[in-house]
Amino acid sequence: MADLIAPAISPSITVIVLIQNGLNIEREYIERYPSNVVLSGISFAGSQETRPGWIQHTSHDHLLVGAFPSPKINKTCGEAAAKSFVSLYVASGKASCCYIADTMRQRWRKLVYNATINPLCAITNLDSGSLRQGSPAMRKVIQAAMEEIMAAAAAAGHRLPLETAQELLGDDAVDDNFEPSMLQDIRKVCKIPQNL
């Protein structure tokens, strides 16, 4: 993917913004464009495909932005680029966007939720609210899975507060019935006739 954007990149000038989930997504860009600032965008925007080609946004777009650490980029330069991007993004008045200094900590924090709730919803065929309203045993599974992700984050040098799991679960209304993308994908596949 880093090679795909090469025609649009001016060395030391173009700021590259990556708005996607995951860890270490910046590596190939920092290696390919060592003199360019690479920003991390951590997006919180609920959406669902209600029918093919129709996307319904179910929550306000909120974006956290900061610079990925890079060996050849001055930290102050990355910070300035991130703050400039934030000011451009919020100028529309349609979304909220904040600068954050520690992007990796926030990536891990989001992963605590996504790596737990998304697959559990897909496995159980339940939306997030129904999953969380399930049995005490299911709530224990959710808590244990979140704690496991938090332990991985700590092992990678990003210790999250113990209350992180409860905070994340409290961010979504239990009666929200939000269908994470993994659940949406599973439900789409189940509708496709299969010849085995």
CSV table of N, CA and C in Angstrom, one decimal, residues 87-192:
chain,number,residue,atom,x,y,z
A,87,SER,N,-6.9,20.9,13.3
A,87,SER,CA,-7.6,22.1,13.1
A,87,SER,C,-8.3,22.1,11.8
A,88,LEU,N,-7.8,21.5,10.8
A,88,LEU,CA,-8.4,21.4,9.5
A,88,LEU,C,-9.7,20.4,9.6
A,89,TYR,N,-9.5,19.4,10.3
A,89,TYR,CA,-10.6,18.4,10.4
A,89,TYR,C,-11.8,18.9,11.1
A,90,VAL,N,-11.6,19.7,12.2
A,90,VAL,CA,-12.7,20.2,12.9
A,90,VAL,C,-13.4,21.4,12.3
A,91,ALA,N,-12.7,22.0,11.3
A,91,ALA,CA,-13.2,23.2,10.7
A,91,ALA,C,-14.6,23.0,10.0
A,92,SER,N,-14.8,21.7,9.6
A,92,SER,CA,-16.1,21.4,9.0
A,92,SER,C,-17.3,21.6,10.0
A,93,GLY,N,-17.0,21.4,11.3
A,93,GLY,CA,-18.1,21.5,12.2
A,93,GLY,C,-18.9,20.2,12.3
A,94,LYS,N,-18.6,19.2,11.5
A,94,LYS,CA,-19.4,18.0,11.4
A,94,LYS,C,-18.8,16.8,12.2
A,95,ALA,N,-17.6,17.0,12.7
A,95,ALA,CA,-16.9,15.9,13.4
A,95,ALA,C,-16.1,16.5,14.5
A,96,SER,N,-15.7,15.7,15.5
A,96,SER,CA,-14.8,16.1,16.5
A,96,SER,C,-13.5,15.4,16.3
A,97,CYS,N,-12.4,16.1,16.6
A,97,CYS,CA,-11.1,15.6,16.4
A,97,CYS,C,-10.2,16.3,17.5
A,98,CYS,N,-9.4,15.4,18.1
A,98,CYS,CA,-8.5,15.9,19.2
A,98,CYS,C,-7.1,15.4,18.9
A,99,TYR,N,-6.1,16.2,19.3
A,99,TYR,CA,-4.7,15.8,19.3
A,99,TYR,C,-4.4,15.0,20.5
A,100,ILE,N,-3.7,13.9,20.3
A,100,ILE,CA,-3.2,13.1,21.4
A,100,ILE,C,-1.7,12.8,21.2
A,101,ALA,N,-0.9,12.9,22.2
A,101,ALA,CA,0.5,12.7,22.1
A,101,ALA,C,0.9,11.2,22.0
A,102,ASP,N,0.2,10.3,22.8
A,102,ASP,CA,0.5,8.9,22.8
A,102,ASP,C,-0.5,8.1,22.0
A,103,THR,N,-0.2,8.0,20.7
A,103,THR,CA,-1.1,7.3,19.8
A,103,THR,C,-1.2,5.8,20.1
A,104,MET,N,0.0,5.2,20.4
A,104,MET,CA,0.0,3.8,20.6
A,104,MET,C,-0.8,3.4,21.8
A,105,ARG,N,-0.8,4.1,22.9
A,105,ARG,CA,-1.7,3.8,24.0
A,105,ARG,C,-3.1,3.8,23.6
A,106,GLN,N,-3.5,4.8,22.8
A,106,GLN,CA,-4.9,4.9,22.4
A,106,GLN,C,-5.3,3.8,21.4
A,107,ARG,N,-4.3,3.4,20.6
A,107,ARG,CA,-4.6,2.2,19.7
A,107,ARG,C,-4.8,1.0,20.5
A,108,TRP,N,-4.0,0.7,21.5
A,108,TRP,CA,-4.2,-0.4,22.4
A,108,TRP,C,-5.6,-0.3,23.1
A,109,ARG,N,-5.9,0.9,23.6
A,109,ARG,CA,-7.2,1.0,24.3
A,109,ARG,C,-8.4,0.6,23.4
A,110,LYS,N,-8.3,1.1,22.2
A,110,LYS,CA,-9.4,0.7,21.2
A,110,LYS,C,-9.4,-0.8,20.9
A,111,LEU,N,-8.2,-1.3,20.9
A,111,LEU,CA,-8.1,-2.8,20.6
A,111,LEU,C,-8.7,-3.6,21.7
A,112,VAL,N,-8.6,-3.1,23.0
A,112,VAL,CA,-9.2,-3.8,24.1
A,112,VAL,C,-10.7,-4.1,23.8
A,113,TYR,N,-11.4,-3.1,23.3
A,113,TYR,CA,-12.8,-3.2,22.9
A,113,TYR,C,-13.0,-4.1,21.6
A,114,ASN,N,-12.3,-3.6,20.6
A,114,ASN,CA,-12.5,-4.3,19.3
A,114,ASN,C,-12.1,-5.7,19.2
A,115,ALA,N,-11.0,-6.1,19.8
A,115,ALA,CA,-10.5,-7.5,19.8
A,115,ALA,C,-11.3,-8.4,20.7
A,116,THR,N,-12.2,-7.8,21.5
A,116,THR,CA,-13.0,-8.6,22.4
A,116,THR,C,-14.5,-8.7,21.8
A,117,ILE,N,-15.1,-7.5,21.7
A,117,ILE,CA,-16.5,-7.4,21.4
A,117,ILE,C,-16.7,-7.9,19.9
A,118,ASN,N,-15.9,-7.5,19.0
A,118,ASN,CA,-16.1,-7.8,17.6
A,118,ASN,C,-16.2,-9.3,17.3
A,119,PRO,N,-15.1,-10.1,17.7
A,119,PRO,CA,-15.2,-11.5,17.5
A,119,PRO,C,-16.3,-12.2,18.3
A,120,LEU,N,-16.5,-11.8,19.6
A,120,LEU,CA,-17.6,-12.4,20.4
A,120,LEU,C,-19.0,-12.2,19.8
A,121,CYS,N,-19.2,-11.0,19.2
A,121,CYS,CA,-20.5,-10.8,18.5
A,121,CYS,C,-20.6,-11.7,17.3
A,122,ALA,N,-19.5,-11.8,16.5
A,122,ALA,CA,-19.6,-12.7,15.4
A,122,ALA,C,-19.8,-14.1,15.7
A,123,ILE,N,-19.1,-14.6,16.8
A,123,ILE,CA,-19.2,-16.0,17.2
A,123,ILE,C,-20.6,-16.3,17.7
A,124,THR,N,-21.2,-15.4,18.5
A,124,THR,CA,-22.5,-15.6,19.1
A,124,THR,C,-23.7,-15.2,18.3
A,125,ASN,N,-23.4,-14.5,17.2
A,125,ASN,CA,-24.4,-13.9,16.3
A,125,ASN,C,-25.3,-12.9,17.1
A,126,LEU,N,-24.7,-12.2,18.0
A,126,LEU,CA,-25.4,-11.2,18.9
A,126,LEU,C,-24.9,-9.8,18.6
A,127,ASP,N,-25.7,-8.8,18.6
A,127,ASP,CA,-25.2,-7.4,18.6
A,127,ASP,C,-24.5,-7.1,19.9
A,128,SER,N,-23.8,-6.0,20.0
A,128,SER,CA,-23.0,-5.7,21.2
A,128,SER,C,-23.9,-5.5,22.4
A,129,GLY,N,-25.1,-4.9,22.3
A,129,GLY,CA,-25.9,-4.8,23.5
A,129,GLY,C,-26.4,-6.1,24.0
A,130,SER,N,-26.9,-6.9,23.1
A,130,SER,CA,-27.4,-8.3,23.5
A,130,SER,C,-26.3,-9.1,24.1
A,131,LEU,N,-25.1,-9.0,23.5
A,131,LEU,CA,-24.0,-9.7,24.1
A,131,LEU,C,-23.7,-9.3,25.5
A,132,ARG,N,-23.7,-8.0,25.7
A,132,ARG,CA,-23.3,-7.5,27.1
A,132,ARG,C,-24.5,-7.7,28.1
A,133,GLN,N,-25.7,-7.9,27.6
A,133,GLN,CA,-26.8,-8.2,28.5
A,133,GLN,C,-27.0,-9.7,28.8
A,134,GLY,N,-26.1,-10.5,28.2
A,134,GLY,CA,-26.1,-11.9,28.3
A,134,GLY,C,-25.9,-12.4,29.7
A,135,SER,N,-25.6,-13.6,29.8
A,135,SER,CA,-25.5,-14.3,31.2
A,135,SER,C,-24.3,-13.8,31.9
A,136,PRO,N,-24.2,-14.0,33.2
A,136,PRO,CA,-23.0,-13.7,34.0
A,136,PRO,C,-21.8,-14.4,33.4
A,137,ALA,N,-22.0,-15.6,32.9
A,137,ALA,CA,-20.8,-16.3,32.3
A,137,ALA,C,-20.3,-15.5,31.1
A,138,MET,N,-21.1,-15.0,30.3
A,138,MET,CA,-20.7,-14.2,29.1
A,138,MET,C,-20.0,-12.9,29.6
A,139,ARG,N,-20.5,-12.3,30.6
A,139,ARG,CA,-19.8,-11.1,31.1
A,139,ARG,C,-18.4,-11.4,31.6
A,140,LYS,N,-18.3,-12.6,32.2
A,140,LYS,CA,-16.9,-13.0,32.7
A,140,LYS,C,-16.0,-13.2,31.5
A,141,VAL,N,-16.5,-13.8,30.4
A,141,VAL,CA,-15.7,-14.0,29.2
A,141,VAL,C,-15.3,-12.7,28.7
A,142,ILE,N,-16.2,-11.8,28.6
A,142,ILE,CA,-15.8,-10.4,28.0
A,142,ILE,C,-14.8,-9.8,28.9
A,143,GLN,N,-14.9,-9.8,30.2
A,143,GLN,CA,-14.0,-9.2,31.1
A,143,GLN,C,-12.6,-9.9,31.0
A,144,ALA,N,-12.6,-11.2,31.0
A,144,ALA,CA,-11.3,-11.9,30.9
A,144,ALA,C,-10.6,-11.6,29.5
A,145,ALA,N,-11.4,-11.6,28.5
A,145,ALA,CA,-10.8,-11.3,27.2
A,145,ALA,C,-10.2,-9.9,27.1
A,146,MET,N,-10.9,-8.9,27.7
A,146,MET,CA,-10.4,-7.6,27.7
A,146,MET,C,-9.1,-7.5,28.6
A,147,GLU,N,-9.1,-8.2,29.7
A,147,GLU,CA,-7.9,-8.2,30.6
A,147,GLU,C,-6.7,-8.8,29.9
A,148,GLU,N,-7.0,-9.8,29.0
A,148,GLU,CA,-5.9,-10.4,28.3
A,148,GLU,C,-5.3,-9.4,27.3
A,149,ILE,N,-6.1,-8.7,26.6
A,149,ILE,CA,-5.6,-7.6,25.7
A,149,ILE,C,-4.8,-6.6,26.4
A,150,MET,N,-5.3,-6.2,27.6
A,150,MET,CA,-4.6,-5.2,28.4
A,150,MET,C,-3.3,-5.7,28.9
A,151,ALA,N,-3.2,-7.0,29.2
A,151,ALA,CA,-1.9,-7.6,29.6
A,151,ALA,C,-0.9,-7.6,28.4
A,152,ALA,N,-1.4,-7.8,27.2
A,152,ALA,CA,-0.6,-7.7,26.0
A,152,ALA,C,-0.1,-6.3,25.8
A,153,ALA,N,-1.0,-5.3,26.0
A,153,ALA,CA,-0.6,-3.9,25.9
A,153,ALA,C,0.5,-3.6,26.9
A,154,ALA,N,0.3,-4.1,28.1
A,154,ALA,CA,1.3,-3.8,29.2
A,154,ALA,C,2.7,-4.4,28.8
A,155,ALA,N,2.6,-5.6,28.2
A,155,ALA,CA,3.9,-6.3,27.8
A,155,ALA,C,4.6,-5.5,26.7
A,156,ALA,N,3.8,-4.8,25.9
A,156,ALA,CA,4.3,-4.0,24.8
A,156,ALA,C,4.7,-2.6,25.3
A,157,GLY,N,4.6,-2.4,26.6
A,157,GLY,CA,5.0,-1.1,27.2
A,157,GLY,C,3.9,0.0,27.3
A,158,HIS,N,2.6,-0.5,27.1
A,158,HIS,CA,1.5,0.5,27.2
A,158,HIS,C,0.5,0.0,28.2
A,159,ARG,N,0.8,0.3,29.5
A,159,ARG,CA,0.0,-0.1,30.6
A,159,ARG,C,-1.3,0.8,30.6
A,160,LEU,N,-2.4,0.1,30.6
A,160,LEU,CA,-3.7,0.8,30.7
A,160,LEU,C,-4.3,0.6,32.1
A,161,PRO,N,-5.0,1.6,32.6
A,161,PRO,CA,-5.6,1.5,33.9
A,161,PRO,C,-6.6,0.3,34.0
A,162,LEU,N,-6.7,-0.2,35.2
A,162,LEU,CA,-7.5,-1.4,35.4
A,162,LEU,C,-9.0,-1.1,35.1
A,163,GLU,N,-9.4,0.1,35.2
A,163,GLU,CA,-10.8,0.4,34.9
A,163,GLU,C,-11.1,0.6,33.4
A,164,THR,N,-10.1,0.4,32.6
A,164,THR,CA,-10.3,0.6,31.1
A,164,THR,C,-11.4,-0.3,30.6
A,165,ALA,N,-11.5,-1.5,30.9
A,165,ALA,CA,-12.5,-2.4,30.4
A,165,ALA,C,-13.9,-1.9,30.7
A,166,GLN,N,-14.1,-1.5,32.0
A,166,GLN,CA,-15.4,-1.0,32.4
A,166,GLN,C,-15.8,0.3,31.7
A,167,GLU,N,-14.8,1.2,31.5
A,167,GLU,CA,-15.0,2.4,30.8
A,167,GLU,C,-15.4,2.2,29.4
A,168,LEU,N,-14.7,1.3,28.7
A,168,LEU,CA,-15.1,1.0,27.3
A,168,LEU,C,-16.5,0.4,27.2
A,169,LEU,N,-16.8,-0.5,28.1
A,169,LEU,CA,-18.1,-1.1,28.1
A,169,LEU,C,-19.2,-0.1,28.4
A,170,GLY,N,-18.9,0.9,29.2
A,170,GLY,CA,-19.8,2.0,29.5
A,170,GLY,C,-20.0,3.0,28.4
A,171,ASP,N,-19.1,3.0,27.4
A,171,ASP,CA,-19.2,4.0,26.3
A,171,ASP,C,-20.4,3.7,25.4
A,172,ASP,N,-20.8,2.4,25.3
A,172,ASP,CA,-21.9,2.1,24.4
A,172,ASP,C,-23.1,1.8,25.3
A,173,ALA,N,-24.3,2.3,24.9
A,173,ALA,CA,-25.5,2.0,25.6
A,173,ALA,C,-25.8,0.6,25.4
A,174,VAL,N,-26.3,-0.1,26.5
A,174,VAL,CA,-26.5,-1.5,26.4
A,174,VAL,C,-27.7,-1.8,25.5
A,175,ASP,N,-28.6,-0.9,25.3
A,175,ASP,CA,-29.8,-1.1,24.4
A,175,ASP,C,-29.5,-0.5,23.0
A,176,ASP,N,-28.2,-0.3,22.7
A,176,ASP,CA,-27.8,0.3,21.4
A,176,ASP,C,-28.0,-0.7,20.2
A,177,ASN,N,-27.8,-2.0,20.5
A,177,ASN,CA,-28.0,-3.0,19.4
A,177,ASN,C,-27.0,-2.8,18.3
A,178,PHE,N,-25.8,-2.3,18.6
A,178,PHE,CA,-24.8,-2.0,17.5
A,178,PHE,C,-24.2,-3.3,17.0
A,179,GLU,N,-24.2,-3.5,15.7
A,179,GLU,CA,-23.6,-4.7,15.0
A,179,GLU,C,-22.2,-4.3,14.6
A,180,PRO,N,-21.2,-4.8,15.2
A,180,PRO,CA,-19.8,-4.6,14.8
A,180,PRO,C,-19.6,-5.2,13.4
A,181,SER,N,-18.6,-4.7,12.7
A,181,SER,CA,-18.3,-5.1,11.3
A,181,SER,C,-18.2,-6.6,11.1
A,182,MET,N,-17.5,-7.3,12.1
A,182,MET,CA,-17.4,-8.7,12.0
A,182,MET,C,-18.7,-9.4,12.0
A,183,LEU,N,-19.6,-9.0,12.8
A,183,LEU,CA,-21.0,-9.6,12.9
A,183,LEU,C,-21.7,-9.3,11.6
A,184,GLN,N,-21.6,-8.0,11.0
A,184,GLN,CA,-22.2,-7.7,9.8
A,184,GLN,C,-21.7,-8.6,8.7
A,185,ASP,N,-20.4,-8.8,8.6
A,185,ASP,CA,-19.8,-9.7,7.6
A,185,ASP,C,-20.3,-11.1,7.7
A,186,ILE,N,-20.4,-11.7,9.0
A,186,ILE,CA,-20.8,-13.0,9.2
A,186,ILE,C,-22.3,-13.1,8.7
A,187,ARG,N,-23.1,-12.2,9.0
A,187,ARG,CA,-24.5,-12.2,8.6
A,187,ARG,C,-24.7,-12.1,7.1
A,188,LYS,N,-23.8,-11.4,6.4
A,188,LYS,CA,-23.8,-11.3,5.0
A,188,LYS,C,-23.5,-12.7,4.4
A,189,VAL,N,-22.4,-13.3,4.9
A,189,VAL,CA,-22.0,-14.6,4.4
A,189,VAL,C,-23.1,-15.6,4.6
A,190,CYS,N,-23.8,-15.6,5.7
A,190,CYS,CA,-24.9,-16.5,6.0
A,190,CYS,C,-26.0,-16.4,5.0
A,191,LYS,N,-26.2,-15.2,4.4
A,191,LYS,CA,-27.3,-15.0,3.4
A,191,LYS,C,-26.9,-15.5,2.0
A,192,ILE,N,-25.6,-15.8,1.8
A,192,ILE,CA,-25.2,-16.2,0.5
A,192,ILE,C,-25.3,-17.7,0.4
